Structure formats: C-alpha cells, structure tokens
PDB file of C-alpha atoms in Angstrom:
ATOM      1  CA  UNK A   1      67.130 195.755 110.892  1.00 72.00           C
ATOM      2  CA  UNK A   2      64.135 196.597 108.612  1.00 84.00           C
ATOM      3  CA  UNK A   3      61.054 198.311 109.784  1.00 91.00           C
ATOM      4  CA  UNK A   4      57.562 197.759 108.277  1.00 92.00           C
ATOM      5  CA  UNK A   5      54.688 200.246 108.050  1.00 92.00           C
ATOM      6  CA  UNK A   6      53.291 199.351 110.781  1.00 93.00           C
ATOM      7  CA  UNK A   7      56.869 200.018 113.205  1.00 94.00           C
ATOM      8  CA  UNK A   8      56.862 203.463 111.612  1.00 94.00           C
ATOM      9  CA  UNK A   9      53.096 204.227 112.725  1.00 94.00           C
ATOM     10  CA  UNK A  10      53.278 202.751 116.446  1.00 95.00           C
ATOM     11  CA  UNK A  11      57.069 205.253 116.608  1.00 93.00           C
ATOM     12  CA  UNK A  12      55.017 208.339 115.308  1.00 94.00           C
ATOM     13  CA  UNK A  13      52.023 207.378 117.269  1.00 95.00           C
ATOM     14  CA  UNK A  14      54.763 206.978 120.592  1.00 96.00           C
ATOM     15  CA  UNK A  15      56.200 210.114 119.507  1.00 96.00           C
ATOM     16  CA  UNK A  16      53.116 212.151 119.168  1.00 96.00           C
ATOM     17  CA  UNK A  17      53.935 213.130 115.091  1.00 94.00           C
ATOM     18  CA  UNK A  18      51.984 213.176 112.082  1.00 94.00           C
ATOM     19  CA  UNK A  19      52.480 211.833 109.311  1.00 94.00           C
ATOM     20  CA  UNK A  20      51.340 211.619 106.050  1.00 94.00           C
ATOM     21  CA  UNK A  21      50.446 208.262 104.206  1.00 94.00           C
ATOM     22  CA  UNK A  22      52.509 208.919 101.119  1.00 95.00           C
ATOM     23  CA  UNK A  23      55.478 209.608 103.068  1.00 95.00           C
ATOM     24  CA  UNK A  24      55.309 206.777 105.208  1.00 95.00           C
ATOM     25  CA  UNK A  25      57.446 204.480 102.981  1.00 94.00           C
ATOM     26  CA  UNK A  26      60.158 206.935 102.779  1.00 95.00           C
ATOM     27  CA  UNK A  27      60.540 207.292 107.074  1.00 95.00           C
ATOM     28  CA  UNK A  28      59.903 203.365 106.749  1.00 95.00           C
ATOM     29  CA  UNK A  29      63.376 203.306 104.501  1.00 95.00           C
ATOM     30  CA  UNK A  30      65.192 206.027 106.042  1.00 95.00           C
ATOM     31  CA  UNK A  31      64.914 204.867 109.460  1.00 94.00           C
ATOM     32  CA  UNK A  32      65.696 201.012 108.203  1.00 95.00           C
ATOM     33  CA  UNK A  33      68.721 202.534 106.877  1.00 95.00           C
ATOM     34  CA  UNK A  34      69.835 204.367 110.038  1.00 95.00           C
ATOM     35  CA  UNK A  35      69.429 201.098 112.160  1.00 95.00           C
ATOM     36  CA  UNK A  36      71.365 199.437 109.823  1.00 95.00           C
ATOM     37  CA  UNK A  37      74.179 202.051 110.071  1.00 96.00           C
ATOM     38  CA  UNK A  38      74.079 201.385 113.793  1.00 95.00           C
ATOM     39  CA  UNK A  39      74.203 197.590 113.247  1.00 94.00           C
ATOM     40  CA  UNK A  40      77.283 198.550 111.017  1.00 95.00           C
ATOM     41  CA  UNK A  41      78.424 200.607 113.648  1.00 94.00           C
ATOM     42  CA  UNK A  42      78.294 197.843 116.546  1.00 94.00           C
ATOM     43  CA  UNK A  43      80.137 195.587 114.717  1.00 94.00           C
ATOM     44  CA  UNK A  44      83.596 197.415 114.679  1.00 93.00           C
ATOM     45  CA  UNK A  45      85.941 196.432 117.290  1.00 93.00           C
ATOM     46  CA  UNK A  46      86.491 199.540 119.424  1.00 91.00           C
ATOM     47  CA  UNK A  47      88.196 198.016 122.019  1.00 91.00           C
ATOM     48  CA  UNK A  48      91.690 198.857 121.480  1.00 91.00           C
ATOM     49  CA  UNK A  49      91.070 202.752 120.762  1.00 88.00           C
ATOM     50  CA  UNK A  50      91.626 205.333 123.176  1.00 85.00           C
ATOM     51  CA  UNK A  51      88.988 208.174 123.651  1.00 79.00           C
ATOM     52  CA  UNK A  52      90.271 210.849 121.782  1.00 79.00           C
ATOM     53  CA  UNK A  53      88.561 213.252 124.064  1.00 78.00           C
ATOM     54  CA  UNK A  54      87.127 213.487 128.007  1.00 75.00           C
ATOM     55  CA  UNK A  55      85.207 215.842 129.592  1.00 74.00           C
ATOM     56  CA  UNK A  56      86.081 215.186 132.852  1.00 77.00           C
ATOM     57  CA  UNK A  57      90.021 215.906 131.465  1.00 76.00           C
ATOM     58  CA  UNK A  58      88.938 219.731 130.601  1.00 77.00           C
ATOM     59  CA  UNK A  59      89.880 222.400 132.742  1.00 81.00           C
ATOM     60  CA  UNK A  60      87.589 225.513 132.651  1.00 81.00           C
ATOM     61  CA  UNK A  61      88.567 228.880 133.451  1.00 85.00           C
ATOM     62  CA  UNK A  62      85.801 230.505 135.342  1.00 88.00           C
ATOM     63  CA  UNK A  63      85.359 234.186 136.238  1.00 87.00           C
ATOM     64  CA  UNK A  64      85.834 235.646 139.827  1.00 89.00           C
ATOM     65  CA  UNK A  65      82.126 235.109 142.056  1.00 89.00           C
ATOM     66  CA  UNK A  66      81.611 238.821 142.785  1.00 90.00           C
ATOM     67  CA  UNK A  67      78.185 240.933 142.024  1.00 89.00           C
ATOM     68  CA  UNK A  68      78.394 243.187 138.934  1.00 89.00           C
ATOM     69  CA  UNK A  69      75.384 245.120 139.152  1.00 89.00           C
ATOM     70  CA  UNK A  70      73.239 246.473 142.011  1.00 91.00           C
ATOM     71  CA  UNK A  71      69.937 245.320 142.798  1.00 91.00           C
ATOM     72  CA  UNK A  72      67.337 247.011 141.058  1.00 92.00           C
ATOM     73  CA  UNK A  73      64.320 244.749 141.750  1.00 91.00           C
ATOM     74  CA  UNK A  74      62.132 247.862 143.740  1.00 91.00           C
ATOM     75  CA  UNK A  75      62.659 250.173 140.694  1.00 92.00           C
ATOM     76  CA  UNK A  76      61.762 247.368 138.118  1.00 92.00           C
ATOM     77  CA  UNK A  77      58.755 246.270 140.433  1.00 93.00           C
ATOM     78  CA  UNK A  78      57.536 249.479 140.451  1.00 93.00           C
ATOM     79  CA  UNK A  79      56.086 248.923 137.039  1.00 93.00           C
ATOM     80  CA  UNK A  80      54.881 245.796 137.684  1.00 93.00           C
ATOM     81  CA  UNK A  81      51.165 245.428 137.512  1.00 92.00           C
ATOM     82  CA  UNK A  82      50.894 243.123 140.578  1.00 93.00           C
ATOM     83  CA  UNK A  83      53.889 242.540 143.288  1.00 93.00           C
ATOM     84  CA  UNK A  84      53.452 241.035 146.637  1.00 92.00           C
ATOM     85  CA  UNK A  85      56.083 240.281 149.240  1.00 92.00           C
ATOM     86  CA  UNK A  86      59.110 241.423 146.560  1.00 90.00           C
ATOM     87  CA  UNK A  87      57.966 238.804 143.986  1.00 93.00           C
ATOM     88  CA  UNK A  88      56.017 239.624 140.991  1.00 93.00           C
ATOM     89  CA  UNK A  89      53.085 237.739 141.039  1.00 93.00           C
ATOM     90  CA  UNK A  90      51.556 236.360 137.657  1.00 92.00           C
ATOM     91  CA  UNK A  91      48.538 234.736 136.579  1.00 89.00           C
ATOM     92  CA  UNK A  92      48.230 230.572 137.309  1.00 87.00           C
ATOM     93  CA  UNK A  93      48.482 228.622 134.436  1.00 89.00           C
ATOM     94  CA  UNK A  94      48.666 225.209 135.588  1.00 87.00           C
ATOM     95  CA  UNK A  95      45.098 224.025 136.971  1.00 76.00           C
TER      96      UNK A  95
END
C-alpha cells in the first residue's frame, strides 16, 4: 500500500505532529514501506503454528499481603503546607 503526501499530512495532522516539508517524502516512503511489510506479513499462512508463548499459561509468584512499614502519614503531613481531613490538599488544576 503506498501513501501520498497528502495521507502523510491528514496522519500527522490526526496525530497532532509536526512536520517539516522536506521530510515529508521520507515519512511518505518509510511508512509505505512499513504497510507493505504488514501486507507481506498477512499473507503468510499462520494457521498451522502453535503460539510459542501465553500469558494466561504463566504462573507468577507473588509475595505474602502483609504491611511492611507503619503509617507515617501525621508525621509526613506535618510538613505539609495545607492538610484537611488527613488528605493533603493541593491547588486545582483542571478548570
């Protein structure tokens, strides 16, 4: 699949990038040339190979569920320029 100018301006304009006009022909190539890998890619008949690996076959060791350290929030609070009802409170940033 091969990708004009104008395919590689409406994907940086989607994806919110800049680019610069001289190197606009080389994304144009490079990204015809990884769509064409995945063309390549499709083609091969995969249906007679096993998954060589599953993450739902893994078995995880996990650590014991027990507290390791006491809770130290009033001492770390008390340098806290602004605390109200055990929670430090901070300035809004969303308006």
């Amino acid at each position: 699949m091969a990708l004009d100018r104008s395919d590689v301006e409406k994907i940086a304009h989607l994806a919110r990038l800049q680019i610069d006009e001289q190197d606009i022909p080389e994304y144009t190539q490079n990204l015809s040339n990884i769509l064409d890998l995945v063309d390549q890619m499709q083609a091969v008949d995969t249906s007679n190979v096993e998954p060589m690996a599953n993450a739902l076959d893994a078995v995880q060791r996990l650590r014991k569920d027990a507290v390791t350290e006491e809770n130290n929030r009033d001492n770390l609070q008390s340098v806290a320029p602004a605390v109200e009802n055990g929670l430090f409170q901070v300035p809004k940033v969303i308006e």
